mmCIF file of C-alpha atoms in Angstrom:
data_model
loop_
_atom_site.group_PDB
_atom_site.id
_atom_site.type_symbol
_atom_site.label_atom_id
_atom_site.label_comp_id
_atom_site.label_asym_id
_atom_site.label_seq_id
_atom_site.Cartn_x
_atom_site.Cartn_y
_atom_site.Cartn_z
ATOM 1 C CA UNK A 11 -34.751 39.403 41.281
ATOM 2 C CA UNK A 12 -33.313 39.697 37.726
ATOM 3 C CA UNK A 13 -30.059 41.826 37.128
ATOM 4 C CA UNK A 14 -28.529 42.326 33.973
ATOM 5 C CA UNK A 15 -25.144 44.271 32.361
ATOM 6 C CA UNK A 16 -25.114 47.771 30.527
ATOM 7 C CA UNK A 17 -22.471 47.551 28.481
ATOM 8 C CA UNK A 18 -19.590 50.824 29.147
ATOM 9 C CA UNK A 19 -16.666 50.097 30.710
ATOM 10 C CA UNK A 20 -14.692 46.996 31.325
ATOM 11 C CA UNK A 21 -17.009 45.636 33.867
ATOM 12 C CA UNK A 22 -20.501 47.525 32.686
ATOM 13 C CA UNK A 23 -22.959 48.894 34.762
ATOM 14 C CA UNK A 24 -25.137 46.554 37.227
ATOM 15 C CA UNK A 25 -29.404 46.806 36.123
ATOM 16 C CA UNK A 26 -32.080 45.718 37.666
ATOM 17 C CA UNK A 27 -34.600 44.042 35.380
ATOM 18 C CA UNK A 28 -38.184 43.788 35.664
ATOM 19 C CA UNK A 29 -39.669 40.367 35.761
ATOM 20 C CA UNK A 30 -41.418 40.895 32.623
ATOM 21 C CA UNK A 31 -38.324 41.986 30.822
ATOM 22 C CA UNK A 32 -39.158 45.047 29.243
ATOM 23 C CA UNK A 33 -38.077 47.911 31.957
ATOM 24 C CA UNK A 34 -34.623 48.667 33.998
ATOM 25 C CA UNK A 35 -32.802 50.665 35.894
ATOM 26 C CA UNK A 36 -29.339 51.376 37.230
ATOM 27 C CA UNK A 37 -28.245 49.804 40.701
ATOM 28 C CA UNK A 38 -27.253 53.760 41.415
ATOM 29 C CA UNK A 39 -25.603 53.957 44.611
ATOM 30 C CA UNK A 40 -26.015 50.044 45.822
ATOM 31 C CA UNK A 41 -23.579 48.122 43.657
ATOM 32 C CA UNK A 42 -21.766 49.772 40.556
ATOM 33 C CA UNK A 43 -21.030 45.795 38.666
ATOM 34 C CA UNK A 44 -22.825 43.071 39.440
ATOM 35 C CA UNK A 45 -19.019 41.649 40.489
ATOM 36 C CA UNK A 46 -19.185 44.001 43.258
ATOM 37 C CA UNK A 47 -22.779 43.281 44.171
ATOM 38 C CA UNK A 48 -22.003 39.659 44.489
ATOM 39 C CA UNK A 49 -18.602 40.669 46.730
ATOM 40 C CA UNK A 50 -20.745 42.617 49.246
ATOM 41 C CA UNK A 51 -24.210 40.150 48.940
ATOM 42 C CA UNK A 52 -25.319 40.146 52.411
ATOM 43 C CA UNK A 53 -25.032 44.087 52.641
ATOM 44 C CA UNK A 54 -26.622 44.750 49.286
ATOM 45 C CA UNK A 55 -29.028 41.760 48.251
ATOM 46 C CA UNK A 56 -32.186 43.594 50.108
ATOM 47 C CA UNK A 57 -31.641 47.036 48.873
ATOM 48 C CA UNK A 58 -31.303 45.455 45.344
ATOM 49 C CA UNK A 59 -34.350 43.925 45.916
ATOM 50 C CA UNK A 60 -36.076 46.263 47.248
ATOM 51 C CA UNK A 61 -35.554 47.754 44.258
ATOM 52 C CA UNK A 62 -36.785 45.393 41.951
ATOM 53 C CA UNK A 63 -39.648 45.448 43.446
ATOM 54 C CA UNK A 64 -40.451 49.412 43.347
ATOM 55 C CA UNK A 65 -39.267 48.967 39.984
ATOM 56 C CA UNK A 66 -41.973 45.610 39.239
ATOM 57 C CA UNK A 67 -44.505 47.702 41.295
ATOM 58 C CA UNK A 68 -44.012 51.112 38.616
ATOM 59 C CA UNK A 69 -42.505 53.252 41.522
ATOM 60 C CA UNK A 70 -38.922 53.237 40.673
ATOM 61 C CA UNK A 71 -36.946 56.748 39.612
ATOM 62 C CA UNK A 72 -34.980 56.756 36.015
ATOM 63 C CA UNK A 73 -36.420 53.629 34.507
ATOM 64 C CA UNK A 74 -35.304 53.031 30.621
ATOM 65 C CA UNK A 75 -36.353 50.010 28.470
ATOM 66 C CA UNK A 76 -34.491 46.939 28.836
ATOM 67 C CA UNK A 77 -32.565 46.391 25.376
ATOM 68 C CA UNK A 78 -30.367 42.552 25.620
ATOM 69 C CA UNK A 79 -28.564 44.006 22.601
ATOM 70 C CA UNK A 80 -26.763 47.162 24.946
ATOM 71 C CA UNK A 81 -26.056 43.586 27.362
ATOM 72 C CA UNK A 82 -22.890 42.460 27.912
ATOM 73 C CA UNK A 83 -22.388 38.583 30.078
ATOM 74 C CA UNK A 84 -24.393 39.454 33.281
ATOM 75 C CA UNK A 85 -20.086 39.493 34.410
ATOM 76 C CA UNK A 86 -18.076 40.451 31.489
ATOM 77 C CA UNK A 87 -15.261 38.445 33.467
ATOM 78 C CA UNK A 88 -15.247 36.845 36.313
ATOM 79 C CA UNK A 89 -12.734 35.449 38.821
ATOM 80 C CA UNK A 90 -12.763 31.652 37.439
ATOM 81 C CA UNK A 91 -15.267 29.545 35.406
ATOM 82 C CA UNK A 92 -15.373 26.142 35.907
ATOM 83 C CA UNK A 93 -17.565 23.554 34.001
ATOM 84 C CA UNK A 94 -18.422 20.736 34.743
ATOM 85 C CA UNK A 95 -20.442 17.694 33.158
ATOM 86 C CA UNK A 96 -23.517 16.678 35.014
ATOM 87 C CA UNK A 97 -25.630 15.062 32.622
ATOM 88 C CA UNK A 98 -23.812 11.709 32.258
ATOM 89 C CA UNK A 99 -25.628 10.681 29.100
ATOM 90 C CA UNK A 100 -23.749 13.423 27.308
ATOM 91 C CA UNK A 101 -20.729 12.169 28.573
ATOM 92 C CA UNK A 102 -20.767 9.425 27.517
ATOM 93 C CA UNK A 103 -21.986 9.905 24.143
ATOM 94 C CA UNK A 104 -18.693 12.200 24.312
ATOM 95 C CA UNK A 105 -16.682 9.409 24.952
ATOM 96 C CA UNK A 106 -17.571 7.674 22.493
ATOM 97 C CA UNK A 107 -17.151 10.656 19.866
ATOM 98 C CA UNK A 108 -13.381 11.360 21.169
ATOM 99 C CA UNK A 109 -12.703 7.638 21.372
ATOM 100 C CA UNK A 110 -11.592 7.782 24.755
ATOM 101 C CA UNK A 111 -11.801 5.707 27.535
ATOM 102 C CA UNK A 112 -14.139 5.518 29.796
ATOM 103 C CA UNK A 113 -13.544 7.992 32.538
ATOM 104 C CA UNK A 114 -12.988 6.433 35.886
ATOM 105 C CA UNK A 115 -15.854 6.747 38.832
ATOM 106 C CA UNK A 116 -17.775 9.292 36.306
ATOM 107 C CA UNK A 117 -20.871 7.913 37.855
ATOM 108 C CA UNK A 118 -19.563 8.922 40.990
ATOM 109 C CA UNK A 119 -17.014 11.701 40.786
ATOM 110 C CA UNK A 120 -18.202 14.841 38.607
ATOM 111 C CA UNK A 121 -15.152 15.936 35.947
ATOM 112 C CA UNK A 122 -14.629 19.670 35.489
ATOM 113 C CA UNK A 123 -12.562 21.657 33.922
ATOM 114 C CA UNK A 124 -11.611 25.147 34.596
ATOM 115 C CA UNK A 125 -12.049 27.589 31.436
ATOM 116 C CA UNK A 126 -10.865 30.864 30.848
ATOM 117 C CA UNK A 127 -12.565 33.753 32.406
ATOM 118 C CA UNK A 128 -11.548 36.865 31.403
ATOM 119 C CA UNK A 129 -13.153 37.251 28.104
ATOM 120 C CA UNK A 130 -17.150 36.980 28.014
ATOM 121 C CA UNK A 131 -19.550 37.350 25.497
ATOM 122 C CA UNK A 132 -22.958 39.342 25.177
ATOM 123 C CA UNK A 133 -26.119 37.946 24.449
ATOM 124 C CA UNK A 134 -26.294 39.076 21.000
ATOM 125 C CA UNK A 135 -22.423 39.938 20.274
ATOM 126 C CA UNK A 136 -21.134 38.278 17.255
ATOM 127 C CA UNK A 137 -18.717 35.302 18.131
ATOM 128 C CA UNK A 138 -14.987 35.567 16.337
ATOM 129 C CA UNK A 139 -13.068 32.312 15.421
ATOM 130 C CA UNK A 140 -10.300 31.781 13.441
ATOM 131 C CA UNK A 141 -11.327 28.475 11.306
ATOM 132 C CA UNK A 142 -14.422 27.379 10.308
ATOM 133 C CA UNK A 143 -12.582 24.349 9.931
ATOM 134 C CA UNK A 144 -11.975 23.565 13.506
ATOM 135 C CA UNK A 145 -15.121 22.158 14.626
ATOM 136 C CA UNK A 146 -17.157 25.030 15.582
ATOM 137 C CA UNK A 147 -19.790 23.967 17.731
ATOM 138 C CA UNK A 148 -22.387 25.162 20.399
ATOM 139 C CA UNK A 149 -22.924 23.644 23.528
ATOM 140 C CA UNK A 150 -26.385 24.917 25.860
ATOM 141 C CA UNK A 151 -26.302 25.040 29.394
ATOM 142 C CA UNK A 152 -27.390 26.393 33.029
ATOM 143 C CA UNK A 153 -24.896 27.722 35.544
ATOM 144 C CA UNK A 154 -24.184 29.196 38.703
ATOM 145 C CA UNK A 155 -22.809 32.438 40.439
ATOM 146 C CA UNK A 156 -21.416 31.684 43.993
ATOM 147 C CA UNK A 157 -20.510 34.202 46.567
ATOM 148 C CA UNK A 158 -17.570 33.185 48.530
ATOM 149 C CA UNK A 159 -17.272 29.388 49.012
ATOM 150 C CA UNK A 160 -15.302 27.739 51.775
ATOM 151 C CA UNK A 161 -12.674 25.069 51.156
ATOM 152 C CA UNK A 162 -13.929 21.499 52.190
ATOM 153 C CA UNK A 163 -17.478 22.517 51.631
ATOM 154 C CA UNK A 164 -20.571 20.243 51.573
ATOM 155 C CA UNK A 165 -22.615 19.857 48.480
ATOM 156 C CA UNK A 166 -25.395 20.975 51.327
ATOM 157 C CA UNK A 167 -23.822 23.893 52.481
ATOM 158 C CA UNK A 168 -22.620 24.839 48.698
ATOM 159 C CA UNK A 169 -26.147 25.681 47.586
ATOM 160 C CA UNK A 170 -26.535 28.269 50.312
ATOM 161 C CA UNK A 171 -23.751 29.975 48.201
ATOM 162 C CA UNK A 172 -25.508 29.933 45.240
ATOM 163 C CA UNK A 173 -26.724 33.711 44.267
ATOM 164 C CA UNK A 174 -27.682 33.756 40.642
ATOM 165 C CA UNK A 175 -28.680 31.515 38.078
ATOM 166 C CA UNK A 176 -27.516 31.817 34.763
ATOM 167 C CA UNK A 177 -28.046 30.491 31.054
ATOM 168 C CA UNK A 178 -25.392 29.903 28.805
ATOM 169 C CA UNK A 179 -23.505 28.636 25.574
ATOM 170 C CA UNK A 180 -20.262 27.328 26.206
ATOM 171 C CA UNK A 181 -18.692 27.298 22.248
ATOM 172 C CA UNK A 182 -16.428 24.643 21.344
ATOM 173 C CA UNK A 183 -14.142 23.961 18.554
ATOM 174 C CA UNK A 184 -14.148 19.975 18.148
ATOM 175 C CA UNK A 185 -11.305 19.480 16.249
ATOM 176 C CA UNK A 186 -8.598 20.228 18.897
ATOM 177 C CA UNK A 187 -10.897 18.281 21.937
ATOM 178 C CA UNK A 188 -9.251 14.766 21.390
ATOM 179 C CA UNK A 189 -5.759 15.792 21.200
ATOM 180 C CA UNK A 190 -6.533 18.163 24.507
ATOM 181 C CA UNK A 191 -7.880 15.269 26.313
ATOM 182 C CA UNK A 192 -5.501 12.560 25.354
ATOM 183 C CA UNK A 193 -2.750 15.467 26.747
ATOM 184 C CA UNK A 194 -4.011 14.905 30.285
ATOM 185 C CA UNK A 195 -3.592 18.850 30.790
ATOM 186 C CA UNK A 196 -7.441 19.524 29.777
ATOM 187 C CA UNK A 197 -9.428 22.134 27.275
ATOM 188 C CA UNK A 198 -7.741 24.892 26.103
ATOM 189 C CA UNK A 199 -7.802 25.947 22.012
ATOM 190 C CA UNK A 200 -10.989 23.872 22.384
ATOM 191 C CA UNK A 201 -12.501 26.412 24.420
ATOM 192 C CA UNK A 202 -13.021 29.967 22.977
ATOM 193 C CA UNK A 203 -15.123 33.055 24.683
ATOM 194 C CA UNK A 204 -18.261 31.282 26.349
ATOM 195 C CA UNK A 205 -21.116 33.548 26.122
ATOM 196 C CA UNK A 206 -24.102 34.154 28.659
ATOM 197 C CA UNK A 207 -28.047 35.170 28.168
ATOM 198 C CA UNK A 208 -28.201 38.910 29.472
ATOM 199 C CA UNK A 209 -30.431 37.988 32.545
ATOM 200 C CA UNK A 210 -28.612 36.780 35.679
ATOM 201 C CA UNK A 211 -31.726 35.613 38.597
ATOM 202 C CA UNK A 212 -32.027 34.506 42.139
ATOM 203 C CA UNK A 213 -32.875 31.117 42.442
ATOM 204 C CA UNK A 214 -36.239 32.511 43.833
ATOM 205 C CA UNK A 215 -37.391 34.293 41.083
ATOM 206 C CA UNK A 216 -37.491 30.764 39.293
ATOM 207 C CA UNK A 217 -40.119 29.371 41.712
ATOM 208 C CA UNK A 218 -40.586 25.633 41.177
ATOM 209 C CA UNK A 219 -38.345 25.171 38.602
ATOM 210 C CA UNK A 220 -35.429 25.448 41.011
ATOM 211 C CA UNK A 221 -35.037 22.676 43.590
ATOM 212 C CA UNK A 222 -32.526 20.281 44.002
ATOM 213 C CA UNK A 223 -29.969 22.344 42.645
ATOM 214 C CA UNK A 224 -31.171 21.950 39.133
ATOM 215 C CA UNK A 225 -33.068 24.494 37.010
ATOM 216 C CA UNK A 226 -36.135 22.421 35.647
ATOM 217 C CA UNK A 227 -36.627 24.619 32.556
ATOM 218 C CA UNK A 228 -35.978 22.941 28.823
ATOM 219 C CA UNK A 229 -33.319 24.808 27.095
ATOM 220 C CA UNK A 230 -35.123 25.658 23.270
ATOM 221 C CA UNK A 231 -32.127 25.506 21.284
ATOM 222 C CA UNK A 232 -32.369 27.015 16.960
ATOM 223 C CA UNK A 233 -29.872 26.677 14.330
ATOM 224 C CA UNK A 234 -30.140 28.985 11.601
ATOM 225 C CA UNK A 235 -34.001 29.263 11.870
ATOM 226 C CA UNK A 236 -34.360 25.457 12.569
ATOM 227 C CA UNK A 237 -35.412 23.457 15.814
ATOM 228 C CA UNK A 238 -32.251 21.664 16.864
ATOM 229 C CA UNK A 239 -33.785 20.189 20.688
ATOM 230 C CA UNK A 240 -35.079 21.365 23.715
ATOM 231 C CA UNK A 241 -33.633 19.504 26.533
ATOM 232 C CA UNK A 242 -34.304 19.640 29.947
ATOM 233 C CA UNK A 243 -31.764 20.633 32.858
ATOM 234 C CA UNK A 244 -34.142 18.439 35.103
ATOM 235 C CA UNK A 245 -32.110 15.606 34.240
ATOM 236 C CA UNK A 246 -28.799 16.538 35.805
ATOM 237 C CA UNK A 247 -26.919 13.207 37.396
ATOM 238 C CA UNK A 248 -24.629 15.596 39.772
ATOM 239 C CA UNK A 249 -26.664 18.625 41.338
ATOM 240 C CA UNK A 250 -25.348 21.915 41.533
ATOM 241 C CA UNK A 251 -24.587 21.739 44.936
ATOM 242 C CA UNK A 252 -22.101 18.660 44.369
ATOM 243 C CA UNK A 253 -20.590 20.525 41.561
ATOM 244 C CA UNK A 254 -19.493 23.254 43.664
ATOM 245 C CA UNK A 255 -18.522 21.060 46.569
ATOM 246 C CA UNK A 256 -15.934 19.201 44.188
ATOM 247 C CA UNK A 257 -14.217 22.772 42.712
ATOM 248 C CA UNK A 258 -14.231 23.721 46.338
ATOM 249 C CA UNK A 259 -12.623 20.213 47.344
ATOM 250 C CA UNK A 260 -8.891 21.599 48.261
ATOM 251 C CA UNK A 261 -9.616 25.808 47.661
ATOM 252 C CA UNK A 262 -11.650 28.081 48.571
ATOM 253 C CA UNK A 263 -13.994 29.988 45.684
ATOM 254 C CA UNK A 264 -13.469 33.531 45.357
ATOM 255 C CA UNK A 265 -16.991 35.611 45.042
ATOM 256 C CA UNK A 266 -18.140 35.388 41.556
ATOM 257 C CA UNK A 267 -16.820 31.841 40.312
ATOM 258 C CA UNK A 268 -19.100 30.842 37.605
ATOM 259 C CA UNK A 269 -20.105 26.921 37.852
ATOM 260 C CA UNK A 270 -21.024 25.165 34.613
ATOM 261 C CA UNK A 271 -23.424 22.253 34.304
ATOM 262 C CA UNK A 272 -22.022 20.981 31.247
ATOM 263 C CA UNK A 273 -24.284 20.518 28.034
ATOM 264 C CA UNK A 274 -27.588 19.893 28.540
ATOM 265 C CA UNK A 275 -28.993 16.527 27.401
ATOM 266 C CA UNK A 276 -31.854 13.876 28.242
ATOM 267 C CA UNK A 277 -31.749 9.903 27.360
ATOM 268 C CA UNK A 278 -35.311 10.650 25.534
ATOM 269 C CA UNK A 279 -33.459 11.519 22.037
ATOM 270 C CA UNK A 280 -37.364 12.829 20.728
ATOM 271 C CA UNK A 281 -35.824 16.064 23.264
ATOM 272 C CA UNK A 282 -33.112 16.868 20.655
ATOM 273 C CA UNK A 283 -29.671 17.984 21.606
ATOM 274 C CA UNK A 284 -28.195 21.144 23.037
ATOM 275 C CA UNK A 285 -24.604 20.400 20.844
ATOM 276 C CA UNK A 286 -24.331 19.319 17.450
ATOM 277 C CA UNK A 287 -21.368 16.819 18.459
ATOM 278 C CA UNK A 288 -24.031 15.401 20.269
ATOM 279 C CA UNK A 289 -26.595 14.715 17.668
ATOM 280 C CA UNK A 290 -23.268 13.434 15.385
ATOM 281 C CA UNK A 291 -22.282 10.740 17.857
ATOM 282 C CA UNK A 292 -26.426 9.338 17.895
ATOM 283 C CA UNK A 293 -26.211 9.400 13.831
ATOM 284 C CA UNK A 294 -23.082 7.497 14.276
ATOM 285 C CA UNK A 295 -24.733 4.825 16.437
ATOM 286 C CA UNK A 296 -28.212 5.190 14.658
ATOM 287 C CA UNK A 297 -27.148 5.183 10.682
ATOM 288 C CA UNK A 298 -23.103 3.904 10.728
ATOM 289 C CA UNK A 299 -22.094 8.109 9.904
ATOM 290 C CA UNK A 300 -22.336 11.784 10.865
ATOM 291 C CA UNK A 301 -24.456 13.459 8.566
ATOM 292 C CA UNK A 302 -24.460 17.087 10.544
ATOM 293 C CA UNK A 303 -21.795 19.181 9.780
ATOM 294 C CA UNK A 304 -20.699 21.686 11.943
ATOM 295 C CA UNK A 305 -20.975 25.481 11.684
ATOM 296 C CA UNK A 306 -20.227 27.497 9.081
ATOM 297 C CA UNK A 307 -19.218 31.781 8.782
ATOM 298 C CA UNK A 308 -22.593 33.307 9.175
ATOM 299 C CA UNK A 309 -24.420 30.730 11.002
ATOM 300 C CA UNK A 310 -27.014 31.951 14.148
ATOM 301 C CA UNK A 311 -27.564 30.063 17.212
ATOM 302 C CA UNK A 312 -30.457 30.745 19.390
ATOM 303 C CA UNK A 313 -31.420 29.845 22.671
ATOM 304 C CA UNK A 314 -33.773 30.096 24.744
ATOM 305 C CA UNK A 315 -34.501 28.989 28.229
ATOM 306 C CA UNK A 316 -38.493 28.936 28.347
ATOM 307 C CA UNK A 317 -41.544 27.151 30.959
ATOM 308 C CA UNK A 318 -45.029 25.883 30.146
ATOM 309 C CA UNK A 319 -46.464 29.640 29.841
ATOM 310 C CA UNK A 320 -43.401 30.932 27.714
ATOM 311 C CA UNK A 321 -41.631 32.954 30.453
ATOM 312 C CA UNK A 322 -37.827 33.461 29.439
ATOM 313 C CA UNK A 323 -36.356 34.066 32.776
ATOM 314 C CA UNK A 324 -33.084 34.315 31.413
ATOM 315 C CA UNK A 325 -33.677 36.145 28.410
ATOM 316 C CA UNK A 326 -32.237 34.870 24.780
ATOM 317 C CA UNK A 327 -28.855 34.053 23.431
ATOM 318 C CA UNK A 328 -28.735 34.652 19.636
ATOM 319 C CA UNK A 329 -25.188 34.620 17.735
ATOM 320 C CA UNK A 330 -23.717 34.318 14.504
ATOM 321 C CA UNK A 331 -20.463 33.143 13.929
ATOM 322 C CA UNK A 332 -17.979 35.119 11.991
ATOM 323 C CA UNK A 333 -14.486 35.274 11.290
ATOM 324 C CA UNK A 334 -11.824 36.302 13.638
ATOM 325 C CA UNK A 335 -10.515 38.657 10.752
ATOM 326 C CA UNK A 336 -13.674 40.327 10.640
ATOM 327 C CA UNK A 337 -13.430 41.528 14.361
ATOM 328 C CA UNK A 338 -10.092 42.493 14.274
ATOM 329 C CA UNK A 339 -11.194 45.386 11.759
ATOM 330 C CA UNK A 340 -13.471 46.328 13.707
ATOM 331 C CA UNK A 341 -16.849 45.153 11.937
ATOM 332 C CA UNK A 342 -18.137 42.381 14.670
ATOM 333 C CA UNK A 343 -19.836 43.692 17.682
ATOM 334 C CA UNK A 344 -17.885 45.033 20.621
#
């Protein structure tokens, strides 16, 4: 099924989506946030689906168009966010672009770090920063929504607490990553509001293109108009369920901790990239500089998450990046 976020209050209002996009309706005496839908999953997954499907089949009471734009995240906040780095060929293209050291037992050990939470953005909801000058970059991934995970878990028995699938753009500002790392204490400046494609869906509902706890879809990524890459999250080193199984190591998950794959990104470089650092650190290595800049006030970032036949299960991101002064008066997008 596909569930989505009416903006309102704090937390919004839980939909359910129609597989084509275009219809929804309010989860009306099931689950009032999606938060609380994923707390009480066992007891409220079938009559949620039960109404996607009356609402698929054209039998469903109070159905409204769908409209991403009246979106907020599928969770506006969530208990914790943690993202990882899966696709080892961007790490280590990231090493090299920090100067760091090599990480030890990356090929073996997945590195995470744990972001902040309580501030989500929409779909389409301008993004505020304070500096153009800080690096601002965008960063395309996939990610997870867990129900309550154990302490100690398998990877095995992690992906049985996998509910939702979700697509996102975790923004970073570059120039305070090095110092961060070199502190040993991990992101934080680095890190503003990551933002989420309206459509949270069952791992079902993508078919084939889920298995192996990796969504098989390439991630379309446009800057300003202009193809930037279209990776594919087939190419993930650590699976989802090993990603969870490591943030569960020593503590148990509370229901709703959001799991990050970490930018998407293929050794074929003809896929593009799903960053601009990215594409900076192979113009480094390919031509001796960086000749991409990073983004400017008023820039758009789209992305899109599509298969062979064009089907957007998680609907589209698209963003421009304005100044922080701007939303403080109001003028951004709530």
């Amino acid at each position: 099924m596909k569930l989505a976020t009416l903006r309102g209050h704090r937390d919004g209002t839980l939909l359910v989506v129609s597989r084509d996009l275009r219809h929804a309706v309010k989860a009306r005496g099931i689950a009032d946030t999606l938060l609380d839908a994923i707390e009480q999953w066992v007891g409220v997954a079938p009559r949620l689906q039960t109404l996607y499907e009356e609402l698929n089949d054209g039998h469903a009471a109070e159905v409204f168009a769908f409209d991403p734009a009246a979106c907020a995240a599928p969770l506006p906040r969530s208990p914790q966010w943690c993202d990882g780095s899966a696709f080892l060929n961007h790490g280590r293209l990231m090493e090299r672009a920090f100067n760091t050291a090599p990480i030890p037992e990356f090929d073996t050990v997945p590195v995470m770090y744990q972001g902040a939470s309580d501030d989500f953005l929409g779909p389409t909801d301008d993004v505020p920063l304070p500096d153009e000058h800080d690096g601002i970059d965008f960063e395309g991934e996939f990610g997870v929504i867990v129900d309550g995970v154990p302490m100690g878990s398998s990877a095995t028995d992690a992906l049985d607490h996998i509910r939702l699938v979700v697509q996102i753009n975790d923004w970073s500002l570059r120039g305070f990553g090095p110092r961060e790392m070199r502190s040993g204490f991990g992101f934080l400046q680095a890190k503003p509001s990551t933002s989420f494609a309206p459509i949270a869906v069952t791992p079902d509902e993508l078919g084939t293109k889920w298995r192996d706890g990796r969504v098989h879809l390439r991630l379309h990524v446009e800057w300003n108009g202009q193809w930037f890459g279209q990776p594919s999250g087939g190419e993930m080193n650590f699976g989802f369920g090993e990603l969870i199984a490591h943030a569960a190591r020593t503590r148990r998950l509370s229901a709703g901790t959001i799991i990050g794959s970490g930018t998407v990104s293929n050794v074929d470089r003809k896929a593009g990239s799903a960053c601009i650092a990215e594409r900076r650190v192979i113009e480094i290595l390919d031509e001796g500089q960086a000749r991409t800049a990073f983004m400017r006030f008023g820039d758009r970032v789209r992305m899109t998450a599509r298969d062979e036949d064009g089907e957007v299960p998680f609907g589209v991101i698209d963003q421009r990046v304005v100044p922080a002064a701007i939303a403080s008066k109001g003028e951004a997008k709530p």
